[in-house]
JSON list of C-alpha atoms in Angstrom, two decimals:
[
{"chain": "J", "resi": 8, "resn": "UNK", "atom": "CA", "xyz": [0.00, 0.00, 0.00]},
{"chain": "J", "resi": 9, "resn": "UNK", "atom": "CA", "xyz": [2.81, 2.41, 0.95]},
{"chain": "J", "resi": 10, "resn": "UNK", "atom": "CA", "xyz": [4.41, 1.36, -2.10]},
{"chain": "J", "resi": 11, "resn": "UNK", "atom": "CA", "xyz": [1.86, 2.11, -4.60]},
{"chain": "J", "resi": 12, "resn": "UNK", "atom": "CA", "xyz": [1.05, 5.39, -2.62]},
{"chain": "J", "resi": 13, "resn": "UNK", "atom": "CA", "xyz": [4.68, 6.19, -3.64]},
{"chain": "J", "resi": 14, "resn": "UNK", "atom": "CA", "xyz": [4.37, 4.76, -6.95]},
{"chain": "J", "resi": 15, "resn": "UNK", "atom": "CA", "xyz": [1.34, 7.16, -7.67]},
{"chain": "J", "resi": 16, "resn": "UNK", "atom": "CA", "xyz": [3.20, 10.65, -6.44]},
{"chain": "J", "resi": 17, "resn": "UNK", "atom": "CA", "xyz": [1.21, 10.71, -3.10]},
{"chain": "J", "resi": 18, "resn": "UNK", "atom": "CA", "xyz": [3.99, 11.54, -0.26]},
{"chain": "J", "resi": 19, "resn": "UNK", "atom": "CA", "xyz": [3.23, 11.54, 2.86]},
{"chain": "J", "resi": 20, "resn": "UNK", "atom": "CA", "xyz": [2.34, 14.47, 5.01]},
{"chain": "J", "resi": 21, "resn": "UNK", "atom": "CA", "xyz": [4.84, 16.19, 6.95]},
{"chain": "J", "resi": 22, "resn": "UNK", "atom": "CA", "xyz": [3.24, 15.47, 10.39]},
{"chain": "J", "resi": 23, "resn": "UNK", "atom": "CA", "xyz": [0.27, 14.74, 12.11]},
{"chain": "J", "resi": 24, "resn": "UNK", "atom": "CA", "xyz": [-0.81, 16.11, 15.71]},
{"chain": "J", "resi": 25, "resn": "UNK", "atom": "CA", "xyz": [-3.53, 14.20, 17.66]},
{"chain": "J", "resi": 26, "resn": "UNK", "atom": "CA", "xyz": [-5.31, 14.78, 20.47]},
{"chain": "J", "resi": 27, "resn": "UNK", "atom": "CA", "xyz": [-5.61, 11.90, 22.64]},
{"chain": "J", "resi": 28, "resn": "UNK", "atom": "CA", "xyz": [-8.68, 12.47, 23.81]},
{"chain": "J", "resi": 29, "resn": "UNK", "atom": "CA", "xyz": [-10.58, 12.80, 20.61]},
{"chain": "J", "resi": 30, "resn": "UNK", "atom": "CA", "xyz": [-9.35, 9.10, 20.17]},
{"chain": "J", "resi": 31, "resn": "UNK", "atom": "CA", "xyz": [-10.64, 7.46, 23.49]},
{"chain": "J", "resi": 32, "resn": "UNK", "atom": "CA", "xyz": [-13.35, 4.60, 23.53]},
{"chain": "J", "resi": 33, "resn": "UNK", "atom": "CA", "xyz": [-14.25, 2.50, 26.90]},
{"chain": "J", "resi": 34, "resn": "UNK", "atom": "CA", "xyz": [-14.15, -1.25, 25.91]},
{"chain": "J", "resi": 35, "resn": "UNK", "atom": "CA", "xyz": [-12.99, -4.80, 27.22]},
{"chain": "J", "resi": 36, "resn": "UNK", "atom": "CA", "xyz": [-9.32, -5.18, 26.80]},
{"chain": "J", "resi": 37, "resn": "UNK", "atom": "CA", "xyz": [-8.96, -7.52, 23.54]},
{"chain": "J", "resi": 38, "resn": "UNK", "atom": "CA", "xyz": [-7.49, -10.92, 23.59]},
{"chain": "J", "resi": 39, "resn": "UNK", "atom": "CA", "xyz": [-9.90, -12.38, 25.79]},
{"chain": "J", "resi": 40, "resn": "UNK", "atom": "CA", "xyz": [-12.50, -9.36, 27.39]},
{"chain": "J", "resi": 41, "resn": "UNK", "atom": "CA", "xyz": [-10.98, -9.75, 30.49]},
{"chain": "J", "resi": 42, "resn": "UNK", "atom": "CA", "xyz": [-12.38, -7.01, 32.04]},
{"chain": "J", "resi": 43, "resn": "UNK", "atom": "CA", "xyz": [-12.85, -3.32, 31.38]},
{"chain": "J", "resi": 44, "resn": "UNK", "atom": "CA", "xyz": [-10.13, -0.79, 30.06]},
{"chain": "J", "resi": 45, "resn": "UNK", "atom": "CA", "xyz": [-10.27, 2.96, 28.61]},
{"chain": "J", "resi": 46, "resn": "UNK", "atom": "CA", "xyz": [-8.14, 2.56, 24.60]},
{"chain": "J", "resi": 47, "resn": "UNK", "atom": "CA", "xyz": [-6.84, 5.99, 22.77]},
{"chain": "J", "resi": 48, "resn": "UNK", "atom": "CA", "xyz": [-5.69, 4.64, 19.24]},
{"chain": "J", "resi": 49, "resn": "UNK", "atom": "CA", "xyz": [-3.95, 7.17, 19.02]},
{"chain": "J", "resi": 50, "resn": "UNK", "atom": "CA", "xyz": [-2.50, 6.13, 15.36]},
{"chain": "J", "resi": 51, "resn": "UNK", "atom": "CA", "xyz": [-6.08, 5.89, 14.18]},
{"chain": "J", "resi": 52, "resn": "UNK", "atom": "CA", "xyz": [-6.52, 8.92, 13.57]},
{"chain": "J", "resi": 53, "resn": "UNK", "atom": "CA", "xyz": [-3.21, 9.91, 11.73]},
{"chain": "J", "resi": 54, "resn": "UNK", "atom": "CA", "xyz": [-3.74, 10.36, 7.91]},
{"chain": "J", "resi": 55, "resn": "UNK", "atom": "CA", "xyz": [-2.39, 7.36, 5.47]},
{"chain": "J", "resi": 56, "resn": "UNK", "atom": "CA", "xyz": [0.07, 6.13, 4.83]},
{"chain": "J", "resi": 57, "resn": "UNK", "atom": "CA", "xyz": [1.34, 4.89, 8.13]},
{"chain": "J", "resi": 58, "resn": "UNK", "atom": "CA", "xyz": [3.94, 2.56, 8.85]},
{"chain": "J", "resi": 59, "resn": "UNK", "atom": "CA", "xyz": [3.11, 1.52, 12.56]},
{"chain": "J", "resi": 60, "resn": "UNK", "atom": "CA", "xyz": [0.49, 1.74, 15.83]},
{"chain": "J", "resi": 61, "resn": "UNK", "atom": "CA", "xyz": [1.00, 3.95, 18.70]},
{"chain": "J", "resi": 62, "resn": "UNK", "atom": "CA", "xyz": [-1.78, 3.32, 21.61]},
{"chain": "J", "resi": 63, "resn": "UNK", "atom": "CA", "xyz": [-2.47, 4.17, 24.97]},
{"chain": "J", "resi": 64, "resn": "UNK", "atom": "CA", "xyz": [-4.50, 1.57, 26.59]},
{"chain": "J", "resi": 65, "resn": "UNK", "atom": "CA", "xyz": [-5.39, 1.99, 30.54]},
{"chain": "J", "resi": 66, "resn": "UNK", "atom": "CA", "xyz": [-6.44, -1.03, 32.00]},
{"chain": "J", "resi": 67, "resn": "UNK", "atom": "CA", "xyz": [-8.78, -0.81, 35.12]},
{"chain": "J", "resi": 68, "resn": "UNK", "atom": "CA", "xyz": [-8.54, -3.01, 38.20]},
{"chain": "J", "resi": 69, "resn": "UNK", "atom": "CA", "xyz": [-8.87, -7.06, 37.24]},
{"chain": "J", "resi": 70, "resn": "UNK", "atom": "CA", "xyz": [-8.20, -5.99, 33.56]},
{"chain": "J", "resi": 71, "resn": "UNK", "atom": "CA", "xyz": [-5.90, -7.98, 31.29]},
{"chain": "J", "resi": 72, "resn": "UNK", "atom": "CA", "xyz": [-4.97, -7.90, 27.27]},
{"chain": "J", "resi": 73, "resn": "UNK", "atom": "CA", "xyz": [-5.23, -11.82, 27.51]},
{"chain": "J", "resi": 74, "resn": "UNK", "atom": "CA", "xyz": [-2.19, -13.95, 25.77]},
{"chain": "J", "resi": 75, "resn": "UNK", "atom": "CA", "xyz": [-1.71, -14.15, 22.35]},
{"chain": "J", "resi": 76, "resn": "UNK", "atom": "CA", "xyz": [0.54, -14.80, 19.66]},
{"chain": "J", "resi": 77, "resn": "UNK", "atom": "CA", "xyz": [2.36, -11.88, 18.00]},
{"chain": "J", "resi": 78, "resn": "UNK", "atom": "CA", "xyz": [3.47, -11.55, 13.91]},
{"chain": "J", "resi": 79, "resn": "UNK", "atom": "CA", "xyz": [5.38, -8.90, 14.78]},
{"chain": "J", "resi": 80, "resn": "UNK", "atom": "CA", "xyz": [7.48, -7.07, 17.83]},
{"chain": "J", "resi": 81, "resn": "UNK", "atom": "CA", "xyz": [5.46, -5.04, 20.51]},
{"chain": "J", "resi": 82, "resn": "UNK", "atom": "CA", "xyz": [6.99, -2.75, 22.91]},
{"chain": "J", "resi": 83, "resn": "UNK", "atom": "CA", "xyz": [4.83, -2.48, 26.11]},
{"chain": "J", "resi": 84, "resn": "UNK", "atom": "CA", "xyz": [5.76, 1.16, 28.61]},
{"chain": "J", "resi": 85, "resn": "UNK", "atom": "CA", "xyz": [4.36, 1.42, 31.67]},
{"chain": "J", "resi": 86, "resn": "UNK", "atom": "CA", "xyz": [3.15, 5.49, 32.43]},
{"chain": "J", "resi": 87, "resn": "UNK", "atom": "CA", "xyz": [1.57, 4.33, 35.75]},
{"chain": "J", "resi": 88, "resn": "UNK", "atom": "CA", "xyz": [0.14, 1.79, 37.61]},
{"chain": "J", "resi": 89, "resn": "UNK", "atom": "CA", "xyz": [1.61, -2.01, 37.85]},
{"chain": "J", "resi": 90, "resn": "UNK", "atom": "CA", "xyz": [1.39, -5.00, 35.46]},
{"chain": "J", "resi": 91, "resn": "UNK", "atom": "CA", "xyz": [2.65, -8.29, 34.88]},
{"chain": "J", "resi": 92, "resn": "UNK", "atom": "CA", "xyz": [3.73, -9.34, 31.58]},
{"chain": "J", "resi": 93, "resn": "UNK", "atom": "CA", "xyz": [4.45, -12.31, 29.79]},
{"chain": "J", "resi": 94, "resn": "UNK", "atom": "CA", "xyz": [6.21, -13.79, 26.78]},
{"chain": "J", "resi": 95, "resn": "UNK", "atom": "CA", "xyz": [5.84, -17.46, 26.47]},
{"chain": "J", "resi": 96, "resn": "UNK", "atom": "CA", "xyz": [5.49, -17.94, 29.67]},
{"chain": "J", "resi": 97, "resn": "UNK", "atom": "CA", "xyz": [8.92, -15.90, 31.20]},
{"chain": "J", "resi": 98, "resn": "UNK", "atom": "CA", "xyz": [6.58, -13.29, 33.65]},
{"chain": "J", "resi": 99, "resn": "UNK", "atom": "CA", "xyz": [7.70, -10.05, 34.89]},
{"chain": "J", "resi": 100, "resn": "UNK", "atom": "CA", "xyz": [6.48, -6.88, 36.63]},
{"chain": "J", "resi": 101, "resn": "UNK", "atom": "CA", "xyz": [6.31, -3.39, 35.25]},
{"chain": "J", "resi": 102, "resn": "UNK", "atom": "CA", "xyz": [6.17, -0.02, 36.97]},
{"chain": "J", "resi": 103, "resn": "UNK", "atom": "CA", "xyz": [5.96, 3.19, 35.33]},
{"chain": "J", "resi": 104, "resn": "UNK", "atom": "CA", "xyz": [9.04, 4.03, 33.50]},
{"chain": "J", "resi": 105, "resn": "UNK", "atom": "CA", "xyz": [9.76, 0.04, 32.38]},
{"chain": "J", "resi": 106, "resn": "UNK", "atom": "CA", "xyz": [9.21, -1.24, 29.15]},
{"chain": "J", "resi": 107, "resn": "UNK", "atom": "CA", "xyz": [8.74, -4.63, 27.95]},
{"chain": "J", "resi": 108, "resn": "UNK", "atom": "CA", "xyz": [10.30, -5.53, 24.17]},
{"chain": "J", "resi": 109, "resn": "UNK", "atom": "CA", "xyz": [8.25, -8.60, 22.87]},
{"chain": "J", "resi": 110, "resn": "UNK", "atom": "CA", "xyz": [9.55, -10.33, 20.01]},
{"chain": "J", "resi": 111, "resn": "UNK", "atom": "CA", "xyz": [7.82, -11.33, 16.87]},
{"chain": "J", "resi": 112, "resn": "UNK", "atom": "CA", "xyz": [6.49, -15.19, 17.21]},
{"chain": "J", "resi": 113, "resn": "UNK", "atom": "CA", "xyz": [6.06, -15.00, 21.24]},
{"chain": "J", "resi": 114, "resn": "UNK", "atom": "CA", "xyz": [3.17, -15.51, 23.39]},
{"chain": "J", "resi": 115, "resn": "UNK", "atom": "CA", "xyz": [2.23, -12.61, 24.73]},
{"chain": "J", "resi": 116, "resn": "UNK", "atom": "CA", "xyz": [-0.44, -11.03, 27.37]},
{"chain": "J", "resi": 117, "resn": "UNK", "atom": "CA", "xyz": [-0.32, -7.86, 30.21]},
{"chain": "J", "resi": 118, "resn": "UNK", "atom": "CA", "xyz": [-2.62, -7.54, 33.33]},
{"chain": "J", "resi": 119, "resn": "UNK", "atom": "CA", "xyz": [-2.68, -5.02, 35.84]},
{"chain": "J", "resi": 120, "resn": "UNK", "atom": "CA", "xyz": [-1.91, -5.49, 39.17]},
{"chain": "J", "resi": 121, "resn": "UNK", "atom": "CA", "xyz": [-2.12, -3.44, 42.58]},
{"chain": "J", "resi": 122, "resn": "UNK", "atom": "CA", "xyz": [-5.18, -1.03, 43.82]},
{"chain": "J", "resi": 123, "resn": "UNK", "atom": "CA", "xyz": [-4.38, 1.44, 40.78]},
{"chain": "J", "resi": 124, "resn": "UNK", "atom": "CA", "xyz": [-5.06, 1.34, 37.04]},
{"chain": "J", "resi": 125, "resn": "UNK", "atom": "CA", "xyz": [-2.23, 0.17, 34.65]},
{"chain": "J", "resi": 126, "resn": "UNK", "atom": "CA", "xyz": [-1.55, 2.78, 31.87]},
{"chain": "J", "resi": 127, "resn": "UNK", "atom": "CA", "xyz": [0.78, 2.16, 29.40]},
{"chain": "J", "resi": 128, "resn": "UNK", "atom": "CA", "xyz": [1.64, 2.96, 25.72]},
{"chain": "J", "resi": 129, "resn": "UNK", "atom": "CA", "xyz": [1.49, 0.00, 23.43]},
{"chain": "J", "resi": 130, "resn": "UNK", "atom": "CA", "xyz": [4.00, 0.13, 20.31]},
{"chain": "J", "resi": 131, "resn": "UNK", "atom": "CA", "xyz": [4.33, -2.29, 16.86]},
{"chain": "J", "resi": 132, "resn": "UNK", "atom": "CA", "xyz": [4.65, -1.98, 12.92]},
{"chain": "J", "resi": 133, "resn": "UNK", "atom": "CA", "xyz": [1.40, -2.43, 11.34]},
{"chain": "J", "resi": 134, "resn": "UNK", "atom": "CA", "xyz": [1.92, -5.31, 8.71]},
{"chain": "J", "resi": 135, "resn": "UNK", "atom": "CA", "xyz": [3.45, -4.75, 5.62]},
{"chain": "J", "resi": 136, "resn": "UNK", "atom": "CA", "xyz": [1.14, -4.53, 2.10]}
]
């Protein structure tokens, strides 16, 4: 898709500024619905083309983004809150300021943990066309 965008003289802008809160939806975490979480997809709403996905996702109390297979890396940041990650089946705890780097072809799944919610940005390429 990026390709024949290029092909066809369409460049890409020079930026694109978005409000996070003009992106924000309440749903069940996916992976599973376990529990409730507040998502800002945040890349949503930048213009095409578009090479990757940048989200927020805050995960209230009980919540998880359930395991599941990945076709590509992830990178997982914590901005507040406590979680425990996993990548086939290695599990480790994030606090605000830690980042998990998931690799393509793992097993992968977050929940949140402690009396606060878990907010964190969630990073990875969107597939290629």
């Amino acid at each position: 898709m990026i390709l024949a965008l290029a092909l066809l003289g369409m460049a890409a802008p020079p930026m694109a500024v978005i409000d996070e809160t003009k992106t924000v939806r309440e749903e069940a975490p996916p992976h599973g619905a376990i529990g409730m979480s507040t998502a800002y997809r945040i890349s949503d709403a930048a213009p095409p083309p578009r090479a990757m996905e940048f989200r927020r996702r805050v995960l209230h109390l009980g919540a998880a983004v359930g395991e599941h297979p990945i076709d590509h890396d992830e990178v997982y940041y914590v901005l507040s809150g406590e979680g425990e990650v996993v990548s086939d089946g290695e599990r480790a705890t994030l606090r605000p300021g830690m980042a998990a780097y998931l690799y393509k072809g793992a097993v992968v799944g977050i929940w949140q943990r402690g009396d606060e919610p878990l907010s964190l940005i969630i990073a990875y390429p969107n597939p290629a066309d």
